[in-house]
Amino acid sequence: MFSEGKRSASQVSAGIINPVVLKKFTTFWKAQEQIDFLKNSLQEIEEYTGRNYLIDAPIHRIFHDENEQKLWLKKSENDELISFLDKKFDHLKGVKNDFLSGKVNQSARLDVNGFFAGLFYFLENKGFLVKEKFVYSELDTKNAVYKNFHFQNMLFCEGMGVVNNPFFSDIPVNPNKGHHIKVKLSHSIPENITIKKKHFLFPLSEELYFYGGTYDREQLDAQIDHSAVEQLRRGLSEIYPAELEIVDANIGFRPTVKDRRPILGRHSEYCNLYVFNGLGARGILNGCYFAKSLYDFIEEDVPLPAEVSLDRFK
């Protein structure tokens, strides 16, 4: 594995594991399968790193009004949502939630920092990690050689870095810039849940809380956008009107696809080159599931689902 050490969108993400679209109270393709596979994968990873990075902190969606409560209850009768939308509403301490909140069953978080630190430590100790930038011009596809490395297959998992990849730069991924902030709150909020209204709020430590993130397809420079930070501050103030202090702000660029499904597949000319991209805002949840799909395609010749195959853009 080659990595130059830059922090990806996944590494600065909230790590939310969520089977529900919380604006419309709907679910999405293979949500249950993705959650099940992720939890099994984390148990397997624990055998290598000694830790399970799953945080049992279910999402509590704060309702805007009584109409949202009624819509939630109506949707909770749907066969696709019955196992996700809890019918019992809760009042949350420490935040403004006049119309209560609904719990998303099976939702959780990933300890993002711990996960990547533990996984990279394991890979480096086994000699599987090369900490350097990958130089495309030194790749000999015909002889399957990169510098001093011989390979059978090569897989590119680069997020928005794929735009600089001469072999896969034409895949239709679009950057979506997301901001999040770290804040100090003047009084604590529940530690064992993830709160959601406009954005997600949860504790990082005894003092710091995560709040985010935004979605921006227009302002795509690598700088902190102060209007986005202000947007987050206002959103947090709606549910937390007490004193707060913003201590840090971060950005990441999600690789998104128009049909909101990943892009997996083999290069049309170089049969030993593969791509795994377009995981969007759900990369923490869907990455493991579709990684197995691509593995089965490469190693077992199992056809990729048409919905995620690179071939769907031909």
PDB file of C-alpha atoms in Angstrom:
ATOM      1  CA  MET A   1       0.000   0.000   0.000  1.00  0.00           C
ATOM      2  CA  PHE A   2       1.297   3.446  -0.975  1.00  0.00           C
ATOM      3  CA  SER A   3       0.301   6.511   1.044  1.00  0.00           C
ATOM      4  CA  GLU A   4       2.053   9.841   1.229  1.00  0.00           C
ATOM      5  CA  GLY A   5       0.396  10.636   4.547  1.00  0.00           C
ATOM      6  CA  LYS A   6      -2.068  13.301   3.469  1.00  0.00           C
ATOM      7  CA  ARG A   7      -5.321  13.239   5.412  1.00  0.00           C
ATOM      8  CA  SER A   8      -8.214  12.114   3.247  1.00  0.00           C
ATOM      9  CA  ALA A   9     -11.867  13.158   3.490  1.00  0.00           C
ATOM     10  CA  SER A  10     -12.538   9.941   5.403  1.00  0.00           C
ATOM     11  CA  GLN A  11      -9.802  10.717   7.930  1.00  0.00           C
ATOM     12  CA  VAL A  12     -11.329  14.097   8.830  1.00  0.00           C
ATOM     13  CA  SER A  13     -14.928  12.918   8.642  1.00  0.00           C
ATOM     14  CA  ALA A  14     -17.377  12.479  11.513  1.00  0.00           C
ATOM     15  CA  GLY A  15     -17.371   8.711  11.016  1.00  0.00           C
ATOM     16  CA  ILE A  16     -21.151   8.566  11.044  1.00  0.00           C
ATOM     17  CA  ILE A  17     -22.734   5.164  10.413  1.00  0.00           C
ATOM     18  CA  ASN A  18     -26.265   6.001   9.389  1.00  0.00           C
ATOM     19  CA  PRO A  19     -28.796   3.955   7.379  1.00  0.00           C
ATOM     20  CA  VAL A  20     -31.325   6.804   7.065  1.00  0.00           C
ATOM     21  CA  VAL A  21     -31.494   9.971   4.952  1.00  0.00           C
ATOM     22  CA  LEU A  22     -32.409  12.320   7.772  1.00  0.00           C
ATOM     23  CA  LYS A  23     -33.935  15.089   5.677  1.00  0.00           C
ATOM     24  CA  LYS A  24     -36.637  12.913   4.190  1.00  0.00           C
ATOM     25  CA  PHE A  25     -36.624   9.941   6.587  1.00  0.00           C
ATOM     26  CA  THR A  26     -35.867   7.450   3.835  1.00  0.00           C
ATOM     27  CA  THR A  27     -33.243   4.753   3.461  1.00  0.00           C
ATOM     28  CA  PHE A  28     -31.018   3.804   0.531  1.00  0.00           C
ATOM     29  CA  TRP A  29     -29.815   0.865  -1.534  1.00  0.00           C
ATOM     30  CA  LYS A  30     -28.447  -2.039   0.525  1.00  0.00           C
ATOM     31  CA  ALA A  31     -28.315  -0.034   3.762  1.00  0.00           C
ATOM     32  CA  GLN A  32     -28.872  -3.045   6.021  1.00  0.00           C
ATOM     33  CA  GLU A  33     -26.336  -5.168   4.145  1.00  0.00           C
ATOM     34  CA  GLN A  34     -23.748  -2.393   4.433  1.00  0.00           C
ATOM     35  CA  ILE A  35     -24.238  -1.997   8.189  1.00  0.00           C
ATOM     36  CA  ASP A  36     -24.045  -5.738   8.817  1.00  0.00           C
ATOM     37  CA  PHE A  37     -20.912  -6.090   6.718  1.00  0.00           C
ATOM     38  CA  LEU A  38     -19.205  -3.111   8.343  1.00  0.00           C
ATOM     39  CA  LYS A  39     -19.779  -4.432  11.861  1.00  0.00           C
ATOM     40  CA  ASN A  40     -18.443  -7.860  10.879  1.00  0.00           C
ATOM     41  CA  SER A  41     -15.420  -6.234   9.211  1.00  0.00           C
ATOM     42  CA  LEU A  42     -14.633  -4.200  12.329  1.00  0.00           C
ATOM     43  CA  GLN A  43     -14.697  -7.365  14.408  1.00  0.00           C
ATOM     44  CA  GLU A  44     -12.240  -8.945  11.979  1.00  0.00           C
ATOM     45  CA  ILE A  45      -9.999  -5.868  12.030  1.00  0.00           C
ATOM     46  CA  GLU A  46      -9.987  -6.074  15.839  1.00  0.00           C
ATOM     47  CA  GLU A  47      -8.150  -9.373  15.541  1.00  0.00           C
ATOM     48  CA  TYR A  48      -5.273  -7.535  13.818  1.00  0.00           C
ATOM     49  CA  THR A  49      -5.186  -4.224  15.695  1.00  0.00           C
ATOM     50  CA  GLY A  50      -6.476  -5.276  19.117  1.00  0.00           C
ATOM     51  CA  ARG A  51      -9.297  -2.720  19.059  1.00  0.00           C
ATOM     52  CA  ASN A  52     -12.848  -2.452  17.797  1.00  0.00           C
ATOM     53  CA  TYR A  53     -13.365   1.113  16.617  1.00  0.00           C
ATOM     54  CA  LEU A  54     -17.165   1.033  16.631  1.00  0.00           C
ATOM     55  CA  ILE A  55     -18.698   3.636  18.965  1.00  0.00           C
ATOM     56  CA  ASP A  56     -22.197   2.730  20.121  1.00  0.00           C
ATOM     57  CA  ALA A  57     -23.627   6.251  19.988  1.00  0.00           C
ATOM     58  CA  PRO A  58     -26.924   6.155  18.051  1.00  0.00           C
ATOM     59  CA  ILE A  59     -28.148   9.189  16.161  1.00  0.00           C
ATOM     60  CA  HIS A  60     -30.977  11.202  17.709  1.00  0.00           C
ATOM     61  CA  ARG A  61     -32.643  13.410  15.110  1.00  0.00           C
ATOM     62  CA  ILE A  62     -34.157  16.565  16.642  1.00  0.00           C
ATOM     63  CA  PHE A  63     -37.552  17.323  15.106  1.00  0.00           C
ATOM     64  CA  HIS A  64     -38.288  20.772  13.733  1.00  0.00           C
ATOM     65  CA  ASP A  65     -42.027  20.534  14.402  1.00  0.00           C
ATOM     66  CA  GLU A  66     -44.968  18.186  14.954  1.00  0.00           C
ATOM     67  CA  ASN A  67     -45.236  17.474  11.227  1.00  0.00           C
ATOM     68  CA  GLU A  68     -41.800  15.871  11.275  1.00  0.00           C
ATOM     69  CA  GLN A  69     -42.851  13.735  14.217  1.00  0.00           C
ATOM     70  CA  LYS A  70     -45.893  12.513  12.287  1.00  0.00           C
ATOM     71  CA  LEU A  71     -43.845  11.858   9.144  1.00  0.00           C
ATOM     72  CA  TRP A  72     -41.281   9.874  11.164  1.00  0.00           C
ATOM     73  CA  LEU A  73     -44.023   7.689  12.674  1.00  0.00           C
ATOM     74  CA  LYS A  74     -45.615   7.159   9.272  1.00  0.00           C
ATOM     75  CA  LYS A  75     -42.291   6.191   7.687  1.00  0.00           C
ATOM     76  CA  SER A  76     -41.480   3.872  10.612  1.00  0.00           C
ATOM     77  CA  GLU A  77     -44.264   1.553   9.383  1.00  0.00           C
ATOM     78  CA  ASN A  78     -42.478   1.144   6.054  1.00  0.00           C
ATOM     79  CA  ASP A  79     -40.898  -2.299   5.619  1.00  0.00           C
ATOM     80  CA  GLU A  80     -37.561  -0.735   4.624  1.00  0.00           C
ATOM     81  CA  LEU A  81     -37.477   1.564   7.652  1.00  0.00           C
ATOM     82  CA  ILE A  82     -39.148  -0.397  10.436  1.00  0.00           C
ATOM     83  CA  SER A  83     -35.786  -1.635  11.755  1.00  0.00           C
ATOM     84  CA  PHE A  84     -34.230   1.851  11.655  1.00  0.00           C
ATOM     85  CA  LEU A  85     -36.793   4.411  12.910  1.00  0.00           C
ATOM     86  CA  ASP A  86     -37.555   4.047  16.608  1.00  0.00           C
ATOM     87  CA  LYS A  87     -41.180   4.882  17.452  1.00  0.00           C
ATOM     88  CA  LYS A  88     -40.340   6.110  20.950  1.00  0.00           C
ATOM     89  CA  PHE A  89     -39.385   9.788  21.055  1.00  0.00           C
ATOM     90  CA  ASP A  90     -36.869  11.195  23.546  1.00  0.00           C
ATOM     91  CA  HIS A  91     -36.178  14.527  25.195  1.00  0.00           C
ATOM     92  CA  LEU A  92     -32.461  15.306  25.148  1.00  0.00           C
ATOM     93  CA  LYS A  93     -30.795  17.085  28.045  1.00  0.00           C
ATOM     94  CA  GLY A  94     -28.502  20.021  27.424  1.00  0.00           C
ATOM     95  CA  VAL A  95     -29.807  20.991  23.976  1.00  0.00           C
ATOM     96  CA  LYS A  96     -32.929  22.690  22.655  1.00  0.00           C
ATOM     97  CA  ASN A  97     -35.403  20.063  21.392  1.00  0.00           C
ATOM     98  CA  ASP A  98     -38.930  21.365  21.967  1.00  0.00           C
ATOM     99  CA  PHE A  99     -40.414  18.740  19.648  1.00  0.00           C
ATOM    100  CA  LEU A 100     -38.291  15.887  21.035  1.00  0.00           C
ATOM    101  CA  SER A 101     -36.051  13.603  18.958  1.00  0.00           C
ATOM    102  CA  GLY A 102     -36.225  10.255  17.180  1.00  0.00           C
ATOM    103  CA  LYS A 103     -33.536   7.592  17.505  1.00  0.00           C
ATOM    104  CA  VAL A 104     -32.077   5.891  14.441  1.00  0.00           C
ATOM    105  CA  ASN A 105     -31.682   2.257  15.417  1.00  0.00           C
ATOM    106  CA  GLN A 106     -28.479   0.509  14.273  1.00  0.00           C
ATOM    107  CA  SER A 107     -26.750   3.865  13.761  1.00  0.00           C
ATOM    108  CA  ALA A 108     -23.343   4.443  15.351  1.00  0.00           C
ATOM    109  CA  ARG A 109     -19.986   6.140  14.798  1.00  0.00           C
ATOM    110  CA  LEU A 110     -16.513   5.010  13.875  1.00  0.00           C
ATOM    111  CA  ASP A 111     -13.553   6.209  15.926  1.00  0.00           C
ATOM    112  CA  VAL A 112     -11.977   7.628  12.773  1.00  0.00           C
ATOM    113  CA  ASN A 113      -8.643   8.725  14.239  1.00  0.00           C
ATOM    114  CA  GLY A 114      -8.181   5.477  16.130  1.00  0.00           C
ATOM    115  CA  PHE A 115      -9.166   3.374  13.137  1.00  0.00           C
ATOM    116  CA  PHE A 116      -6.686   4.892  10.701  1.00  0.00           C
ATOM    117  CA  ALA A 117      -3.895   5.097  13.291  1.00  0.00           C
ATOM    118  CA  GLY A 118      -4.384   1.451  14.260  1.00  0.00           C
ATOM    119  CA  LEU A 119      -4.727   0.170  10.709  1.00  0.00           C
ATOM    120  CA  PHE A 120      -1.712   2.098   9.402  1.00  0.00           C
ATOM    121  CA  TYR A 121       0.362   0.974  12.395  1.00  0.00           C
ATOM    122  CA  PHE A 122      -0.517  -2.661  11.657  1.00  0.00           C
ATOM    123  CA  LEU A 123       0.268  -2.305   7.938  1.00  0.00           C
ATOM    124  CA  GLU A 124       3.579  -0.557   8.594  1.00  0.00           C
ATOM    125  CA  ASN A 125       4.690  -3.180  11.110  1.00  0.00           C
ATOM    126  CA  LYS A 126       3.959  -5.928   8.593  1.00  0.00           C
ATOM    127  CA  GLY A 127       5.885  -4.109   5.860  1.00  0.00           C
ATOM    128  CA  PHE A 128       2.738  -3.499   3.827  1.00  0.00           C
ATOM    129  CA  LEU A 129       2.855   0.310   3.898  1.00  0.00           C
ATOM    130  CA  VAL A 130       5.117   2.516   1.773  1.00  0.00           C
ATOM    131  CA  LYS A 131       5.035   6.123   2.962  1.00  0.00           C
ATOM    132  CA  GLU A 132       5.659   8.002  -0.240  1.00  0.00           C
ATOM    133  CA  LYS A 133       3.803   9.672  -3.056  1.00  0.00           C
ATOM    134  CA  PHE A 134       2.862   7.396  -5.933  1.00  0.00           C
ATOM    135  CA  VAL A 135       4.485   8.515  -9.205  1.00  0.00           C
ATOM    136  CA  TYR A 136       2.306   7.465 -12.134  1.00  0.00           C
ATOM    137  CA  SER A 137       5.072   7.921 -14.700  1.00  0.00           C
ATOM    138  CA  GLU A 138       7.101   5.150 -13.057  1.00  0.00           C
ATOM    139  CA  LEU A 139       4.343   2.571 -13.470  1.00  0.00           C
ATOM    140  CA  ASP A 140       5.127  -0.060 -16.120  1.00  0.00           C
ATOM    141  CA  THR A 141       1.720  -1.601 -16.816  1.00  0.00           C
ATOM    142  CA  LYS A 142       2.994  -3.998 -19.486  1.00  0.00           C
ATOM    143  CA  ASN A 143       5.509  -5.693 -17.188  1.00  0.00           C
ATOM    144  CA  ALA A 144       3.461  -5.093 -14.031  1.00  0.00           C
ATOM    145  CA  VAL A 145       6.279  -3.258 -12.295  1.00  0.00           C
ATOM    146  CA  TYR A 146       6.350  -0.078 -10.216  1.00  0.00           C
ATOM    147  CA  LYS A 147       9.882   0.975  -9.291  1.00  0.00           C
ATOM    148  CA  ASN A 148      11.209  -2.142  -7.521  1.00  0.00           C
ATOM    149  CA  PHE A 149       7.775  -3.632  -6.889  1.00  0.00           C
ATOM    150  CA  HIS A 150       6.267  -6.387  -8.991  1.00  0.00           C
ATOM    151  CA  PHE A 151       2.504  -6.698  -8.843  1.00  0.00           C
ATOM    152  CA  GLN A 152      -0.309  -8.820 -10.176  1.00  0.00           C
ATOM    153  CA  ASN A 153      -3.031  -6.201  -9.852  1.00  0.00           C
ATOM    154  CA  MET A 154      -3.002  -2.571  -8.801  1.00  0.00           C
ATOM    155  CA  LEU A 155      -5.954  -0.826  -7.158  1.00  0.00           C
ATOM    156  CA  PHE A 156      -6.304   2.953  -6.961  1.00  0.00           C
ATOM    157  CA  CYS A 157      -8.310   4.236  -3.955  1.00  0.00           C
ATOM    158  CA  GLU A 158      -7.543   7.950  -4.114  1.00  0.00           C
ATOM    159  CA  GLY A 159     -10.711   9.906  -3.474  1.00  0.00           C
ATOM    160  CA  MET A 160     -10.506  13.240  -5.265  1.00  0.00           C
ATOM    161  CA  GLY A 161      -6.812  12.558  -5.947  1.00  0.00           C
ATOM    162  CA  VAL A 162      -8.038  10.492  -8.876  1.00  0.00           C
ATOM    163  CA  VAL A 163      -8.299  13.653 -10.984  1.00  0.00           C
ATOM    164  CA  ASN A 164      -4.493  13.515 -11.265  1.00  0.00           C
ATOM    165  CA  ASN A 165      -4.435   9.827 -12.163  1.00  0.00           C
ATOM    166  CA  PRO A 166      -3.764   9.459 -15.934  1.00  0.00           C
ATOM    167  CA  PHE A 167      -5.468   6.040 -15.976  1.00  0.00           C
ATOM    168  CA  PHE A 168      -8.743   6.976 -14.276  1.00  0.00           C
ATOM    169  CA  SER A 169      -8.964  10.772 -14.388  1.00  0.00           C
ATOM    170  CA  ASP A 170     -12.031  10.539 -16.628  1.00  0.00           C
ATOM    171  CA  ILE A 171     -14.290   8.821 -14.106  1.00  0.00           C
ATOM    172  CA  PRO A 172     -17.219  11.138 -13.239  1.00  0.00           C
ATOM    173  CA  VAL A 173     -16.471  12.040  -9.608  1.00  0.00           C
ATOM    174  CA  ASN A 174     -17.142  15.554  -8.385  1.00  0.00           C
ATOM    175  CA  PRO A 175     -15.676  17.210  -5.287  1.00  0.00           C
ATOM    176  CA  ASN A 176     -18.017  18.169  -2.478  1.00  0.00           C
ATOM    177  CA  LYS A 177     -16.303  20.394   0.077  1.00  0.00           C
ATOM    178  CA  GLY A 178     -17.267  19.830   3.680  1.00  0.00           C
ATOM    179  CA  HIS A 179     -16.428  21.911   6.748  1.00  0.00           C
ATOM    180  CA  HIS A 180     -16.637  20.874  10.375  1.00  0.00           C
ATOM    181  CA  ILE A 181     -15.702  22.672  13.553  1.00  0.00           C
ATOM    182  CA  LYS A 182     -14.419  21.637  16.956  1.00  0.00           C
ATOM    183  CA  VAL A 183     -16.000  23.563  19.809  1.00  0.00           C
ATOM    184  CA  LYS A 184     -15.862  23.977  23.560  1.00  0.00           C
ATOM    185  CA  LEU A 185     -19.308  24.077  25.174  1.00  0.00           C
ATOM    186  CA  SER A 186     -20.066  25.847  28.441  1.00  0.00           C
ATOM    187  CA  HIS A 187     -22.025  22.836  29.682  1.00  0.00           C
ATOM    188  CA  SER A 188     -21.907  19.189  28.704  1.00  0.00           C
ATOM    189  CA  ILE A 189     -24.402  17.268  26.578  1.00  0.00           C
ATOM    190  CA  PRO A 190     -25.161  13.516  26.540  1.00  0.00           C
ATOM    191  CA  GLU A 191     -22.016  11.536  25.714  1.00  0.00           C
ATOM    192  CA  ASN A 192     -23.521   8.269  24.479  1.00  0.00           C
ATOM    193  CA  ILE A 193     -25.459   9.635  21.500  1.00  0.00           C
ATOM    194  CA  THR A 194     -24.926  11.580  18.281  1.00  0.00           C
ATOM    195  CA  ILE A 195     -27.255  14.579  17.968  1.00  0.00           C
ATOM    196  CA  LYS A 196     -28.515  15.693  14.567  1.00  0.00           C
ATOM    197  CA  LYS A 197     -30.632  18.592  13.422  1.00  0.00           C
ATOM    198  CA  LYS A 198     -28.960  20.581  10.664  1.00  0.00           C
ATOM    199  CA  HIS A 199     -25.614  18.903  11.325  1.00  0.00           C
ATOM    200  CA  PHE A 200     -24.081  16.293  13.623  1.00  0.00           C
ATOM    201  CA  LEU A 201     -22.941  17.069  17.183  1.00  0.00           C
ATOM    202  CA  PHE A 202     -21.042  14.683  19.446  1.00  0.00           C
ATOM    203  CA  PRO A 203     -18.210  14.715  22.030  1.00  0.00           C
ATOM    204  CA  LEU A 204     -14.598  14.159  21.017  1.00  0.00           C
ATOM    205  CA  SER A 205     -13.136  14.432  24.527  1.00  0.00           C
ATOM    206  CA  GLU A 206     -14.027  15.866  27.911  1.00  0.00           C
ATOM    207  CA  GLU A 207     -13.717  19.386  26.515  1.00  0.00           C
ATOM    208  CA  LEU A 208     -14.109  19.226  22.737  1.00  0.00           C
ATOM    209  CA  TYR A 209     -17.135  18.507  20.549  1.00  0.00           C
ATOM    210  CA  PHE A 210     -17.448  17.862  16.819  1.00  0.00           C
ATOM    211  CA  TYR A 211     -20.066  19.765  14.813  1.00  0.00           C
ATOM    212  CA  GLY A 212     -20.525  19.413  11.043  1.00  0.00           C
ATOM    213  CA  GLY A 213     -20.445  19.060   8.223  1.00  0.00           C
ATOM    214  CA  THR A 214     -21.437  21.325   5.383  1.00  0.00           C
ATOM    215  CA  TYR A 215     -21.864  20.499   1.686  1.00  0.00           C
ATOM    216  CA  ASP A 216     -20.436  22.818  -0.969  1.00  0.00           C
ATOM    217  CA  ARG A 217     -20.053  22.024  -4.670  1.00  0.00           C
ATOM    218  CA  GLU A 218     -19.130  25.572  -5.692  1.00  0.00           C
ATOM    219  CA  GLN A 219     -16.305  26.925  -3.484  1.00  0.00           C
ATOM    220  CA  LEU A 220     -13.690  24.235  -4.088  1.00  0.00           C
ATOM    221  CA  ASP A 221     -10.451  25.889  -3.010  1.00  0.00           C
ATOM    222  CA  ALA A 222      -8.447  24.311  -0.199  1.00  0.00           C
ATOM    223  CA  GLN A 223      -9.022  27.201   2.222  1.00  0.00           C
ATOM    224  CA  ILE A 224     -11.337  27.458   5.210  1.00  0.00           C
ATOM    225  CA  ASP A 225     -14.476  29.336   4.146  1.00  0.00           C
ATOM    226  CA  HIS A 226     -15.426  31.633   7.014  1.00  0.00           C
ATOM    227  CA  SER A 227     -19.021  31.854   5.805  1.00  0.00           C
ATOM    228  CA  ALA A 228     -19.261  28.053   6.147  1.00  0.00           C
ATOM    229  CA  VAL A 229     -17.852  28.262   9.687  1.00  0.00           C
ATOM    230  CA  GLU A 230     -20.421  30.935  10.482  1.00  0.00           C
ATOM    231  CA  GLN A 231     -23.139  28.729   8.998  1.00  0.00           C
ATOM    232  CA  LEU A 232     -22.079  25.980  11.381  1.00  0.00           C
ATOM    233  CA  ARG A 233     -21.972  28.337  14.352  1.00  0.00           C
ATOM    234  CA  ARG A 234     -25.532  29.506  13.645  1.00  0.00           C
ATOM    235  CA  GLY A 235     -26.746  25.945  13.168  1.00  0.00           C
ATOM    236  CA  LEU A 236     -25.213  24.859  16.471  1.00  0.00           C
ATOM    237  CA  SER A 237     -26.641  27.910  18.252  1.00  0.00           C
ATOM    238  CA  GLU A 238     -30.146  26.797  17.276  1.00  0.00           C
ATOM    239  CA  ILE A 239     -29.866  23.710  19.451  1.00  0.00           C
ATOM    240  CA  TYR A 240     -27.239  24.978  21.881  1.00  0.00           C
ATOM    241  CA  PRO A 241     -28.015  28.625  22.753  1.00  0.00           C
ATOM    242  CA  ALA A 242     -25.488  28.725  25.638  1.00  0.00           C
ATOM    243  CA  GLU A 243     -21.941  30.050  25.332  1.00  0.00           C
ATOM    244  CA  LEU A 244     -19.581  28.165  23.037  1.00  0.00           C
ATOM    245  CA  GLU A 245     -16.083  28.633  21.621  1.00  0.00           C
ATOM    246  CA  ILE A 246     -14.920  27.510  18.181  1.00  0.00           C
ATOM    247  CA  VAL A 247     -11.351  26.235  18.611  1.00  0.00           C
ATOM    248  CA  ASP A 248     -10.682  24.678  15.205  1.00  0.00           C
ATOM    249  CA  ALA A 249     -12.130  24.241  11.717  1.00  0.00           C
ATOM    250  CA  ASN A 250     -11.311  21.612   9.095  1.00  0.00           C
ATOM    251  CA  ILE A 251     -12.261  20.764   5.528  1.00  0.00           C
ATOM    252  CA  GLY A 252     -12.378  17.652   3.374  1.00  0.00           C
ATOM    253  CA  PHE A 253     -13.356  16.931  -0.221  1.00  0.00           C
ATOM    254  CA  ARG A 254     -15.814  14.081  -0.677  1.00  0.00           C
ATOM    255  CA  PRO A 255     -15.652  12.275  -4.050  1.00  0.00           C
ATOM    256  CA  THR A 256     -19.301  12.222  -5.104  1.00  0.00           C
ATOM    257  CA  VAL A 257     -21.078  10.704  -8.098  1.00  0.00           C
ATOM    258  CA  LYS A 258     -24.274  11.956  -9.726  1.00  0.00           C
ATOM    259  CA  ASP A 259     -26.177   8.713  -9.076  1.00  0.00           C
ATOM    260  CA  ARG A 260     -24.777   8.591  -5.494  1.00  0.00           C
ATOM    261  CA  ARG A 261     -23.231   5.168  -5.905  1.00  0.00           C
ATOM    262  CA  PRO A 262     -19.562   4.145  -5.846  1.00  0.00           C
ATOM    263  CA  ILE A 263     -17.440   3.486  -8.928  1.00  0.00           C
ATOM    264  CA  LEU A 264     -15.674   0.114  -9.037  1.00  0.00           C
ATOM    265  CA  GLY A 265     -14.045  -1.627 -11.932  1.00  0.00           C
ATOM    266  CA  ARG A 266     -11.202  -2.558 -14.267  1.00  0.00           C
ATOM    267  CA  HIS A 267      -9.453  -0.254 -16.712  1.00  0.00           C
ATOM    268  CA  SER A 268     -10.699  -0.768 -20.260  1.00  0.00           C
ATOM    269  CA  GLU A 269      -7.166  -1.107 -21.671  1.00  0.00           C
ATOM    270  CA  TYR A 270      -4.918  -2.151 -18.767  1.00  0.00           C
ATOM    271  CA  CYS A 271      -6.487  -5.286 -17.311  1.00  0.00           C
ATOM    272  CA  ASN A 272      -4.321  -5.240 -14.186  1.00  0.00           C
ATOM    273  CA  LEU A 273      -5.431  -1.749 -13.064  1.00  0.00           C
ATOM    274  CA  TYR A 274      -8.572  -1.199 -10.974  1.00  0.00           C
ATOM    275  CA  VAL A 275     -10.374   1.733  -9.393  1.00  0.00           C
ATOM    276  CA  PHE A 276     -12.368   2.072  -6.164  1.00  0.00           C
ATOM    277  CA  ASN A 277     -13.842   5.543  -5.781  1.00  0.00           C
ATOM    278  CA  GLY A 278     -16.952   7.694  -5.496  1.00  0.00           C
ATOM    279  CA  LEU A 279     -17.887   6.661  -1.955  1.00  0.00           C
ATOM    280  CA  GLY A 280     -19.180  10.168  -1.263  1.00  0.00           C
ATOM    281  CA  ALA A 281     -20.470  11.090   2.182  1.00  0.00           C
ATOM    282  CA  ARG A 282     -21.103   7.441   3.106  1.00  0.00           C
ATOM    283  CA  GLY A 283     -17.571   6.097   2.706  1.00  0.00           C
ATOM    284  CA  ILE A 284     -17.323   4.937   6.324  1.00  0.00           C
ATOM    285  CA  LEU A 285     -20.499   2.894   5.914  1.00  0.00           C
ATOM    286  CA  ASN A 286     -20.272   1.563   2.374  1.00  0.00           C
ATOM    287  CA  GLY A 287     -16.509   1.140   1.944  1.00  0.00           C
ATOM    288  CA  CYS A 288     -16.174  -2.348   3.450  1.00  0.00           C
ATOM    289  CA  TYR A 289     -19.219  -3.753   1.654  1.00  0.00           C
ATOM    290  CA  PHE A 290     -18.165  -2.644  -1.811  1.00  0.00           C
ATOM    291  CA  ALA A 291     -14.498  -3.461  -1.192  1.00  0.00           C
ATOM    292  CA  LYS A 292     -15.642  -7.084  -0.864  1.00  0.00           C
ATOM    293  CA  SER A 293     -17.567  -6.759  -4.147  1.00  0.00           C
ATOM    294  CA  LEU A 294     -14.431  -5.548  -5.908  1.00  0.00           C
ATOM    295  CA  TYR A 295     -12.292  -8.264  -4.289  1.00  0.00           C
ATOM    296  CA  ASP A 296     -14.700 -10.944  -5.519  1.00  0.00           C
ATOM    297  CA  PHE A 297     -14.597  -9.404  -8.991  1.00  0.00           C
ATOM    298  CA  ILE A 298     -10.782  -9.394  -9.129  1.00  0.00           C
ATOM    299  CA  GLU A 299     -10.039 -12.696  -7.404  1.00  0.00           C
ATOM    300  CA  GLU A 300     -13.111 -14.827  -8.079  1.00  0.00           C
ATOM    301  CA  ASP A 301     -14.366 -13.317 -11.353  1.00  0.00           C
ATOM    302  CA  VAL A 302     -17.734 -12.533  -9.753  1.00  0.00           C
ATOM    303  CA  PRO A 303     -19.467  -9.826 -11.828  1.00  0.00           C
ATOM    304  CA  LEU A 304     -19.786  -6.454 -10.180  1.00  0.00           C
ATOM    305  CA  PRO A 305     -23.297  -5.162  -9.463  1.00  0.00           C
ATOM    306  CA  ALA A 306     -24.271  -3.076 -12.475  1.00  0.00           C
ATOM    307  CA  GLU A 307     -25.284  -0.219 -10.156  1.00  0.00           C
ATOM    308  CA  VAL A 308     -21.667   0.372  -9.036  1.00  0.00           C
ATOM    309  CA  SER A 309     -19.670  -0.889 -12.001  1.00  0.00           C
ATOM    310  CA  LEU A 310     -17.379   1.481 -13.872  1.00  0.00           C
ATOM    311  CA  ASP A 311     -18.935   0.097 -17.041  1.00  0.00           C
ATOM    312  CA  ARG A 312     -22.211   1.937 -16.373  1.00  0.00           C
ATOM    313  CA  PHE A 313     -20.594   5.118 -17.718  1.00  0.00           C
ATOM    314  CA  LYS A 314     -19.580   3.683 -21.063  1.00  0.00           C
TER     315      LYS A 314
END
